Amino acid sequence: MKKIVLLVIAAILLSLVTASSASVRYSYSADTTGRMMVSEGYRSSTHINPIVGNRYSLDLTARNSRAASCIHDFSVQDREVNTETDVLYLGDISKLHGLNIAEKSGASVIIEKNESENKTFVGCSESTIGFSARVDSLQRFATKGWIKDGSQTYEIDTRGKGNFDANLYAASSEGEGLRNGTGGCAGSCNEYVLRSTERISSHVGGRFGDFNFTALYNVTPPWT
Amino acid sequence: MNTRRVAIIGAMIAILTLISAIGSVNADVSFSYNFTGNCDIKANDNYKGEVISYEAKAKSSINEVQYSFNALGTNSTNSSLYHSLDTVKGLETNSIFNYAAKGNSTEGGVMDMTENIGLTSIYSGYASKSNEASYEEVNAYSKLAGTNMLTATAAKVGIADDPVGLQYKIYADGQTEGAWANGKVSAGVSMYIANGSDRGLWSKWSYEEESTASGSFEFYKIIAYTSKITTP
């Protein structure tokens, strides 16, 4: 019976908590010749104008591996998220199961700012980028992610055998808040007019074979 | 204010109307992916952007861009799919689908690809007489299916550019150099333009065209539509 080994080496956690933001940084490296599991999730949101949200998650389960490793860096500072992930997996072909991996990140922002005494600009944007795979082998999986103030980028370079899916969803809208009277409008507009909307989705995937996949995703709200 | 004269490039008929270029540039959303392998390939990308403008209540405009891309390849051998999309100014996309079925037969595998891009603009109150309005709609598309094909497409739409326009290019050939594609391809465009006022419709113009090839072929086509700005 094969031993199940789970090693999570070098975990550094620095947390500087203030009333408005936190600074978090950690990294780890794990190697195994059996089963390995990684599960982490991050979510943050501000509650003042602008309302900014960040999301990130990584889930990994490796079974019956002849060799598997996961090297991961994660940091948050001033609401800016940076991630780097490297995963390798070589399965035992005489047994079932393999590697399941899913990495997902998201950004959102809602902003309202004065343009004149009786008019404000209103904008909102949200996006999600994700990659998931169920493979017999993963010779390369290297990703870099960045999230800040409603913008995000995700870069991936992977090669393996099995199934994979990569997804992007982004939506944004802009509008004007108007006040029929005098004085500032922010927070007290009595009429909103839609100026523009935008929605984009992308899915690409491979099934039942060898694949080599590289991609770069970028989302920047229109008013930044 | 800019005054716009609509002219259809590539057609024998030119239609004049008065509209205006306004609206903001949309978000910068972009992606590009490159996928090679010996497996089933599936991709589906969609975009929809809309810019709405109201000026002095008597003037309004709606500009909309729609785009969809679907690619499917089963049992592929040494195949690849590249697709990029950028929305910095309107919409710009490029794709390359290089597909070969195992054994070069439908039993081994088959590819299918469709692409659609459309532009719709509605203007009212921007002509010399404020009670005039115009409507223009352009759609370009391509459909491909086969067992051995290298196809490349490029699409571009600008709704805040000068001139406003839509361009679509498609090229299809065999997977290896000098070889022809095996399958079927069709690509076409449809346009509809109407002008009127509160006294009724006073002009309309429509145009449809499609080219098709099947069997073994090499296919190349360019579609362009432009709304040209002139100084009043």
Short mmCIF file of C-alpha atoms in Angstrom, two decimals:
data_model
loop_
_atom_site.label_atom_id
_atom_site.label_comp_id
_atom_site.label_asym_id
_atom_site.label_seq_id
_atom_site.Cartn_x
_atom_site.Cartn_y
_atom_site.Cartn_z
CA MET A 1 0.00 0.00 0.00
CA LYS A 2 1.40 3.26 -1.11
CA LYS A 3 2.13 5.77 1.53
CA ILE A 4 0.25 9.00 1.46
CA VAL A 5 2.59 11.83 2.06
CA LEU A 6 1.60 15.41 2.47
CA LEU A 7 4.33 17.94 2.95
CA VAL A 8 3.68 21.61 3.20
CA ILE A 9 7.03 23.33 3.68
CA ALA A 10 7.80 26.91 4.49
CA ALA A 11 4.67 28.86 5.30
CA ILE A 12 5.22 32.54 6.04
CA LEU A 13 2.27 34.57 7.15
CA LEU A 14 2.62 38.29 7.78
CA SER A 15 -0.50 40.12 8.71
CA LEU A 16 -0.66 43.89 9.26
CA VAL A 17 -4.26 44.58 10.01
CA THR A 18 -5.59 48.11 9.98
CA ALA A 19 -9.09 49.42 9.98
CA SER A 20 -9.17 49.60 6.18
CA SER A 21 -6.80 47.04 4.70
CA ALA A 22 -4.60 44.07 5.53
CA SER A 23 -1.24 42.91 4.30
CA VAL A 24 -0.86 39.17 3.86
CA ARG A 25 1.96 37.24 2.32
CA TYR A 26 2.68 33.53 2.28
CA SER A 27 4.44 30.95 0.19
CA TYR A 28 4.88 27.22 0.30
CA SER A 29 6.38 24.31 -1.56
CA ALA A 30 4.95 20.81 -1.35
CA ASP A 31 6.24 17.53 -2.84
CA THR A 32 4.68 14.11 -2.66
CA THR A 33 4.69 10.60 -4.08
CA GLY A 34 1.15 9.86 -3.05
CA ARG A 35 -1.75 12.18 -2.31
CA MET A 36 -1.56 15.92 -2.02
CA MET A 37 -4.33 18.40 -1.29
CA VAL A 38 -4.26 22.17 -1.42
CA SER A 39 -7.24 24.36 -0.67
CA GLU A 40 -7.10 28.10 -0.17
CA GLY A 41 -9.49 30.97 -0.66
CA TYR A 42 -9.24 34.75 -0.33
CA ARG A 43 -11.99 37.31 -0.48
CA SER A 44 -12.01 40.98 0.43
CA SER A 45 -14.31 43.93 -0.09
CA THR A 46 -14.35 47.58 0.88
CA HIS A 47 -17.54 49.28 1.96
CA ILE A 48 -16.83 52.87 1.00
CA ASN A 49 -16.78 54.63 -2.35
CA PRO A 50 -15.25 53.07 -4.43
CA ILE A 51 -16.41 49.61 -3.42
CA VAL A 52 -13.62 47.24 -4.43
CA GLY A 53 -13.72 43.45 -4.26
CA ASN A 54 -10.99 40.85 -4.77
CA ARG A 55 -11.34 37.06 -4.93
CA TYR A 56 -8.87 34.24 -5.34
CA SER A 57 -9.02 30.48 -4.80
CA LEU A 58 -6.81 27.48 -5.49
CA ASP A 59 -7.93 23.88 -5.07
CA LEU A 60 -5.76 20.94 -5.90
CA THR A 61 -6.08 17.20 -5.27
CA ALA A 62 -3.42 14.81 -6.53
CA ARG A 63 -3.98 11.07 -6.15
CA ASN A 64 -1.72 8.10 -6.87
CA SER A 65 1.12 10.30 -7.93
CA ARG A 66 4.56 9.03 -8.76
CA ALA A 67 5.71 12.61 -8.34
CA ALA A 68 3.79 15.78 -7.61
CA SER A 69 4.75 19.24 -6.46
CA CYS A 70 3.07 22.55 -5.80
CA ILE A 71 4.93 25.82 -5.31
CA HIS A 72 2.75 28.78 -4.48
CA ASP A 73 3.19 32.46 -3.59
CA PHE A 74 0.35 34.71 -2.49
CA SER A 75 0.46 38.32 -1.32
CA VAL A 76 -1.97 41.12 -0.58
CA GLN A 77 -0.89 44.66 0.16
CA ASP A 78 -2.92 47.87 -0.23
CA ARG A 79 -5.72 45.82 -1.81
CA GLU A 80 -3.33 44.57 -4.51
CA VAL A 81 -3.23 40.78 -4.94
CA ASN A 82 -0.32 38.95 -6.56
CA THR A 83 -0.18 35.17 -7.05
CA GLU A 84 2.24 32.72 -8.60
CA THR A 85 1.61 29.00 -8.89
CA ASP A 86 3.73 26.16 -10.23
CA VAL A 87 2.39 22.59 -10.27
CA LEU A 88 3.82 19.34 -11.63
CA TYR A 89 2.10 15.96 -11.58
CA LEU A 90 3.02 12.53 -12.85
CA GLY A 91 0.44 9.88 -12.11
CA ASP A 92 0.69 6.15 -11.57
CA ILE A 93 -0.82 4.87 -14.81
CA SER A 94 -1.66 1.50 -13.25
CA LYS A 95 -4.22 3.16 -11.01
CA LEU A 96 -7.23 5.33 -11.52
CA HIS A 97 -7.58 8.93 -10.53
CA GLY A 98 -5.20 11.73 -11.29
CA LEU A 99 -4.88 15.42 -10.61
CA ASN A 100 -7.77 17.83 -10.19
CA ILE A 101 -6.81 21.48 -10.13
CA ALA A 102 -8.84 24.69 -10.18
CA GLU A 103 -7.52 28.24 -9.88
CA LYS A 104 -9.97 31.13 -9.97
CA SER A 105 -9.70 34.87 -9.43
CA GLY A 106 -12.12 37.76 -9.58
CA ALA A 107 -12.27 41.54 -9.36
CA SER A 108 -15.10 44.00 -8.94
CA VAL A 109 -15.50 47.74 -8.44
CA ILE A 110 -18.37 50.19 -8.04
CA ILE A 111 -17.49 53.86 -8.20
CA GLU A 112 -19.37 57.15 -8.06
CA LYS A 113 -17.66 60.52 -8.47
CA ASN A 114 -18.77 64.09 -9.03
CA GLU A 115 -18.46 65.46 -12.54
CA SER A 116 -20.26 68.70 -11.87
CA GLU A 117 -22.55 70.18 -9.26
CA ASN A 118 -25.57 68.29 -10.45
CA LYS A 119 -24.04 65.32 -12.24
CA THR A 120 -22.00 62.32 -11.12
CA PHE A 121 -20.28 59.53 -12.98
CA VAL A 122 -21.33 56.01 -11.93
CA GLY A 123 -19.45 52.90 -13.03
CA CYS A 124 -19.39 49.26 -12.09
CA SER A 125 -17.29 46.35 -13.31
CA GLU A 126 -16.88 42.70 -12.41
CA SER A 127 -14.76 39.92 -13.85
CA THR A 128 -13.82 36.32 -13.20
CA ILE A 129 -10.97 34.31 -14.70
CA GLY A 130 -10.62 30.62 -14.04
CA PHE A 131 -8.72 27.54 -15.09
CA SER A 132 -9.53 23.96 -14.16
CA ALA A 133 -8.14 20.59 -15.24
CA ARG A 134 -8.50 16.89 -14.58
CA VAL A 135 -5.40 15.21 -15.93
CA ASP A 136 -3.32 12.05 -15.89
CA SER A 137 -0.16 14.11 -16.12
CA LEU A 138 0.78 17.76 -15.93
CA GLN A 139 4.28 18.43 -17.20
CA ARG A 140 3.94 22.17 -16.78
CA PHE A 141 1.56 24.50 -14.99
CA ALA A 142 2.84 28.00 -14.35
CA THR A 143 0.49 30.91 -13.64
CA LYS A 144 0.77 34.54 -12.56
CA GLY A 145 -2.18 36.56 -11.37
CA TRP A 146 -2.70 40.20 -10.41
CA ILE A 147 -5.79 41.99 -9.04
CA LYS A 148 -6.22 45.64 -8.04
CA ASP A 149 -9.09 48.16 -7.96
CA GLY A 150 -11.33 46.18 -10.29
CA SER A 151 -8.58 45.32 -12.77
CA GLN A 152 -6.99 41.92 -13.12
CA THR A 153 -4.57 39.95 -15.29
CA TYR A 154 -3.95 36.22 -15.47
CA GLU A 155 -1.18 34.52 -17.38
CA ILE A 156 -0.97 30.75 -17.78
CA ASP A 157 1.38 28.29 -19.45
CA THR A 158 0.45 24.62 -19.10
CA ARG A 159 1.06 21.27 -20.78
CA GLY A 160 -0.50 17.94 -19.88
CA LYS A 161 -2.69 15.00 -20.77
CA GLY A 162 -6.39 14.88 -19.96
CA ASN A 163 -9.10 17.55 -19.81
CA PHE A 164 -8.87 21.27 -19.17
CA ASP A 165 -11.08 24.39 -19.29
CA ALA A 166 -10.16 28.07 -19.22
CA ASN A 167 -12.82 30.73 -18.71
CA LEU A 168 -13.18 34.50 -18.68
CA TYR A 169 -16.24 36.54 -17.84
CA ALA A 170 -16.28 40.31 -17.60
CA ALA A 171 -19.06 42.89 -17.52
CA SER A 172 -19.08 46.62 -17.00
CA SER A 173 -21.48 49.52 -17.24
CA GLU A 174 -21.24 53.28 -17.01
CA GLY A 175 -23.90 55.81 -16.24
CA GLU A 176 -24.69 59.29 -15.01
CA GLY A 177 -26.36 60.27 -11.83
CA LEU A 178 -28.35 63.47 -12.18
CA ARG A 179 -29.92 65.79 -9.69
CA ASN A 180 -32.64 68.19 -10.67
CA GLY A 181 -31.67 71.02 -8.42
CA THR A 182 -28.65 72.66 -6.87
CA GLY A 183 -25.80 71.25 -4.83
CA GLY A 184 -23.72 68.09 -5.08
CA CYS A 185 -25.21 64.93 -6.47
CA ALA A 186 -23.14 62.12 -4.96
CA GLY A 187 -25.35 59.90 -2.88
CA SER A 188 -28.46 61.93 -3.55
CA CYS A 189 -29.07 61.66 -7.28
CA ASN A 190 -32.70 61.37 -8.22
CA GLU A 191 -32.14 60.18 -11.80
CA TYR A 192 -29.67 57.69 -13.30
CA VAL A 193 -29.01 57.36 -17.02
CA LEU A 194 -27.19 54.38 -18.55
CA ARG A 195 -24.34 55.43 -20.82
CA SER A 196 -22.69 52.15 -21.88
CA THR A 197 -22.63 48.44 -21.13
CA GLU A 198 -20.18 45.74 -22.07
CA ARG A 199 -20.15 41.98 -21.55
CA ILE A 200 -17.57 39.44 -22.65
CA SER A 201 -17.16 35.72 -22.08
CA SER A 202 -14.58 33.22 -23.24
CA HIS A 203 -14.27 29.50 -22.84
CA VAL A 204 -11.66 27.19 -24.32
CA GLY A 205 -11.09 23.58 -23.41
CA GLY A 206 -9.48 20.32 -24.43
CA ARG A 207 -10.64 16.75 -23.92
CA PHE A 208 -9.14 13.27 -24.06
CA GLY A 209 -5.58 13.93 -25.15
CA ASP A 210 -2.34 15.85 -25.00
CA PHE A 211 -2.57 19.61 -24.76
CA ASN A 212 -0.27 22.60 -24.66
CA PHE A 213 -2.05 25.78 -23.62
CA THR A 214 -0.87 29.35 -23.08
CA ALA A 215 -3.08 32.36 -22.44
CA LEU A 216 -3.07 35.94 -21.22
CA TYR A 217 -6.23 37.58 -19.87
CA ASN A 218 -6.59 41.27 -19.01
CA VAL A 219 -9.52 43.23 -17.61
CA THR A 220 -9.35 46.97 -17.01
CA PRO A 221 -12.49 49.01 -16.19
CA PRO A 222 -13.14 51.81 -18.70
CA TRP A 223 -12.66 54.70 -16.31
CA THR A 224 -9.19 53.75 -14.98
CA MET B 1 -20.60 68.26 -33.40
CA ASN B 2 -19.41 65.97 -36.16
CA THR B 3 -21.72 65.35 -39.04
CA ARG B 4 -21.50 61.91 -40.58
CA ARG B 5 -22.21 60.80 -44.13
CA VAL B 6 -22.77 57.09 -44.56
CA ALA B 7 -21.16 55.52 -47.60
CA ILE B 8 -21.01 51.79 -48.30
CA ILE B 9 -17.54 50.85 -49.45
CA GLY B 10 -17.51 48.14 -52.10
CA ALA B 11 -21.07 48.72 -53.23
CA MET B 12 -22.26 50.58 -56.26
CA ILE B 13 -24.81 52.50 -54.27
CA ALA B 14 -23.92 55.24 -51.82
CA ILE B 15 -26.50 56.37 -49.36
CA LEU B 16 -26.26 59.67 -47.66
CA THR B 17 -27.52 60.32 -44.19
CA LEU B 18 -26.65 62.65 -41.40
CA ILE B 19 -25.64 61.22 -38.07
CA SER B 20 -23.17 62.07 -35.37
CA ALA B 21 -20.19 60.38 -33.70
CA ILE B 22 -20.47 60.40 -29.95
CA GLY B 23 -20.04 57.93 -27.10
CA SER B 24 -17.26 56.76 -24.86
CA VAL B 25 -14.64 54.10 -25.43
CA ASN B 26 -15.49 50.91 -23.64
CA ALA B 27 -13.40 48.96 -21.15
CA ASP B 28 -10.04 47.44 -21.99
CA VAL B 29 -10.80 43.74 -21.86
CA SER B 30 -8.44 41.55 -23.79
CA PHE B 31 -7.34 37.96 -24.02
CA SER B 32 -5.30 35.73 -26.24
CA TYR B 33 -4.83 31.99 -26.03
CA ASN B 34 -2.88 29.44 -27.99
CA PHE B 35 -3.82 25.80 -27.72
CA THR B 36 -2.06 22.91 -29.46
CA GLY B 37 -2.69 19.23 -29.01
CA ASN B 38 -3.88 15.82 -30.07
CA CYS B 39 -7.30 15.91 -28.48
CA ASP B 40 -10.81 17.32 -28.75
CA ILE B 41 -10.81 21.12 -28.99
CA LYS B 42 -13.68 23.36 -27.98
CA ALA B 43 -13.88 27.15 -27.72
CA ASN B 44 -16.71 29.63 -27.35
CA ASP B 45 -16.15 33.40 -27.04
CA ASN B 46 -18.80 36.12 -26.98
CA TYR B 47 -18.83 39.89 -26.77
CA LYS B 48 -21.55 42.52 -26.58
CA GLY B 49 -20.92 46.22 -26.13
CA GLU B 50 -23.39 49.07 -26.22
CA VAL B 51 -22.90 52.82 -26.00
CA ILE B 52 -25.94 55.00 -25.34
CA SER B 53 -25.89 58.75 -25.58
CA TYR B 54 -28.40 61.47 -24.88
CA GLU B 55 -27.63 65.09 -25.65
CA ALA B 56 -29.95 67.95 -24.85
CA LYS B 57 -32.84 65.47 -24.75
CA ALA B 58 -33.59 66.10 -28.46
CA LYS B 59 -30.61 63.98 -29.54
CA SER B 60 -29.92 60.36 -28.80
CA SER B 61 -27.85 57.50 -30.20
CA ILE B 62 -27.28 53.82 -29.57
CA ASN B 63 -24.24 51.99 -30.92
CA GLU B 64 -23.98 48.25 -30.39
CA VAL B 65 -21.38 45.64 -31.31
CA GLN B 66 -21.98 41.91 -31.07
CA TYR B 67 -19.48 39.14 -31.66
CA SER B 68 -19.45 35.36 -31.29
CA PHE B 69 -16.84 32.71 -32.04
CA ASN B 70 -17.32 28.95 -31.83
CA ALA B 71 -14.70 26.36 -32.69
CA LEU B 72 -14.97 22.61 -32.28
CA GLY B 73 -12.59 19.87 -33.36
CA THR B 74 -12.90 16.22 -32.45
CA ASN B 75 -10.13 13.59 -32.59
CA SER B 76 -7.57 16.06 -33.82
CA THR B 77 -3.96 15.37 -34.69
CA ASN B 78 -1.29 18.06 -34.41
CA SER B 79 -3.95 20.75 -34.33
CA SER B 80 -3.88 24.22 -32.87
CA LEU B 81 -6.25 27.04 -32.04
CA TYR B 82 -5.23 30.66 -31.51
CA HIS B 83 -7.69 33.40 -30.65
CA SER B 84 -7.19 36.95 -29.48
CA LEU B 85 -9.75 39.62 -28.64
CA ASP B 86 -9.27 43.25 -27.61
CA THR B 87 -11.87 45.88 -26.76
CA VAL B 88 -9.70 48.95 -26.32
CA LYS B 89 -11.37 50.73 -29.26
CA GLY B 90 -14.52 48.96 -30.26
CA LEU B 91 -13.58 45.36 -30.94
CA GLU B 92 -10.65 43.66 -32.66
CA THR B 93 -10.18 39.88 -32.94
CA ASN B 94 -7.88 37.44 -34.69
CA SER B 95 -8.14 33.67 -34.93
CA ILE B 96 -6.17 30.80 -36.45
CA PHE B 97 -7.61 27.30 -36.37
CA ASN B 98 -5.29 24.66 -37.79
CA TYR B 99 -7.09 21.34 -37.73
CA ALA B 100 -6.47 17.83 -39.02
CA ALA B 101 -8.60 14.81 -38.15
CA LYS B 102 -7.05 11.51 -37.25
CA GLY B 103 -6.79 9.62 -40.53
CA ASN B 104 -8.15 12.63 -42.45
CA SER B 105 -11.71 11.29 -42.49
CA THR B 106 -14.99 12.12 -40.79
CA GLU B 107 -14.71 8.81 -38.95
CA GLY B 108 -11.51 10.06 -37.41
CA GLY B 109 -12.82 13.49 -36.55
CA VAL B 110 -14.29 16.71 -37.84
CA MET B 111 -13.97 20.44 -37.22
CA ASP B 112 -16.64 23.09 -37.12
CA MET B 113 -16.17 26.83 -36.76
CA THR B 114 -18.59 29.76 -36.89
CA GLU B 115 -17.91 33.45 -36.39
CA ASN B 116 -20.36 36.38 -36.39
CA ILE B 117 -19.76 40.08 -35.97
CA GLY B 118 -22.39 42.78 -36.06
CA LEU B 119 -22.70 46.55 -35.75
CA THR B 120 -25.92 48.44 -35.12
CA SER B 121 -26.22 52.23 -34.91
CA ILE B 122 -29.33 54.27 -34.28
CA TYR B 123 -29.23 58.05 -34.35
CA SER B 124 -31.98 60.60 -33.95
CA GLY B 125 -31.85 64.35 -33.80
CA TYR B 126 -28.35 64.75 -35.26
CA ALA B 127 -29.32 65.69 -38.81
CA SER B 128 -29.84 69.22 -40.10
CA LYS B 129 -33.45 68.82 -39.10
CA SER B 130 -33.81 67.58 -35.56
CA ASN B 131 -36.76 65.34 -36.37
CA GLU B 132 -34.69 63.07 -38.65
CA ALA B 133 -33.37 59.67 -37.60
CA SER B 134 -31.20 56.93 -39.11
CA TYR B 135 -30.65 53.23 -38.54
CA GLU B 136 -27.76 51.12 -39.83
CA GLU B 137 -27.11 47.44 -39.22
CA VAL B 138 -24.23 45.36 -40.58
CA ASN B 139 -23.52 41.68 -39.94
CA ALA B 140 -20.63 39.63 -41.27
CA TYR B 141 -20.18 35.92 -40.70
CA SER B 142 -18.38 32.75 -41.70
CA LYS B 143 -19.08 29.03 -41.28
CA LEU B 144 -16.56 26.26 -41.81
CA ALA B 145 -16.65 22.50 -41.45
CA GLY B 146 -14.16 19.90 -42.58
CA THR B 147 -11.53 17.31 -41.84
CA ASN B 148 -8.37 19.17 -42.79
CA MET B 149 -8.24 22.93 -42.70
CA LEU B 150 -6.14 25.91 -41.79
CA THR B 151 -8.33 28.96 -41.38
CA ALA B 152 -7.45 32.46 -40.27
CA THR B 153 -9.91 35.28 -39.57
CA ALA B 154 -9.64 38.91 -38.50
CA ALA B 155 -12.46 41.18 -37.44
CA LYS B 156 -12.51 44.81 -36.42
CA VAL B 157 -15.34 47.12 -35.41
CA GLY B 158 -15.02 50.69 -34.25
CA ILE B 159 -17.98 52.54 -32.85
CA ALA B 160 -16.05 55.47 -31.44
CA ASP B 161 -13.54 55.72 -34.31
CA ASP B 162 -13.60 58.03 -37.27
CA PRO B 163 -14.69 56.59 -39.60
CA VAL B 164 -17.00 54.12 -37.90
CA GLY B 165 -16.79 50.78 -39.63
CA LEU B 166 -16.63 47.02 -39.69
CA GLN B 167 -13.99 44.89 -41.40
CA TYR B 168 -13.91 41.11 -41.63
CA LYS B 169 -11.31 38.90 -43.32
CA ILE B 170 -11.21 35.14 -43.73
CA TYR B 171 -8.71 32.79 -45.29
CA ALA B 172 -9.06 28.99 -45.47
CA ASP B 173 -6.59 26.51 -46.93
CA GLY B 174 -5.16 23.05 -46.23
CA GLN B 175 -3.28 22.33 -43.03
CA THR B 176 0.02 21.80 -44.80
CA GLU B 177 1.65 24.22 -47.23
CA GLY B 178 0.32 23.90 -50.77
CA ALA B 179 -2.58 21.64 -49.76
CA TRP B 180 -6.23 22.63 -50.08
CA ALA B 181 -8.81 22.44 -47.35
CA ASN B 182 -11.24 19.53 -47.24
CA GLY B 183 -14.76 20.49 -46.22
CA LYS B 184 -17.09 23.42 -46.73
CA VAL B 185 -16.87 27.16 -46.14
CA SER B 186 -19.33 30.00 -46.50
CA ALA B 187 -18.88 33.66 -45.64
CA GLY B 188 -21.21 36.57 -46.14
CA VAL B 189 -22.53 39.93 -45.07
CA SER B 190 -25.88 41.62 -44.68
CA MET B 191 -26.53 45.34 -44.40
CA TYR B 192 -29.64 47.39 -43.77
CA ILE B 193 -29.84 51.17 -43.64
CA ALA B 194 -32.91 53.30 -43.16
CA ASN B 195 -33.50 57.03 -42.83
CA GLY B 196 -36.64 58.82 -41.86
CA SER B 197 -38.31 61.54 -39.89
CA ASP B 198 -41.56 62.13 -38.10
CA ARG B 199 -43.09 62.44 -41.57
CA GLY B 200 -42.23 58.78 -42.29
CA LEU B 201 -39.54 56.59 -43.87
CA TRP B 202 -37.87 58.38 -46.77
CA SER B 203 -35.09 55.92 -47.71
CA LYS B 204 -34.03 52.36 -47.02
CA TRP B 205 -31.31 50.19 -48.45
CA SER B 206 -30.43 46.53 -47.90
CA TYR B 207 -27.72 44.24 -49.21
CA GLU B 208 -27.02 40.53 -48.69
CA GLU B 209 -24.24 38.43 -50.07
CA GLU B 210 -22.72 35.00 -49.37
CA SER B 211 -19.90 33.00 -50.96
CA THR B 212 -19.63 29.23 -50.55
CA ALA B 213 -17.02 26.62 -51.46
CA SER B 214 -17.01 22.90 -50.77
CA GLY B 215 -14.85 19.86 -51.48
CA SER B 216 -11.20 20.82 -51.81
CA PHE B 217 -10.66 24.56 -51.85
CA GLU B 218 -8.67 27.64 -51.03
CA PHE B 219 -10.84 30.54 -49.88
CA TYR B 220 -10.10 34.19 -49.24
CA LYS B 221 -12.56 36.99 -48.61
CA ILE B 222 -12.61 40.55 -47.26
CA ILE B 223 -15.73 42.37 -46.12
CA ALA B 224 -15.65 46.07 -45.25
CA TYR B 225 -18.25 48.61 -44.26
CA THR B 226 -17.52 52.24 -43.44
CA SER B 227 -19.51 55.22 -42.22
CA LYS B 228 -17.44 58.15 -43.32
CA ILE B 229 -17.30 61.45 -41.49
CA THR B 230 -17.40 64.69 -43.44
CA THR B 231 -17.28 68.26 -42.26
CA PRO B 232 -20.61 70.02 -42.71
#
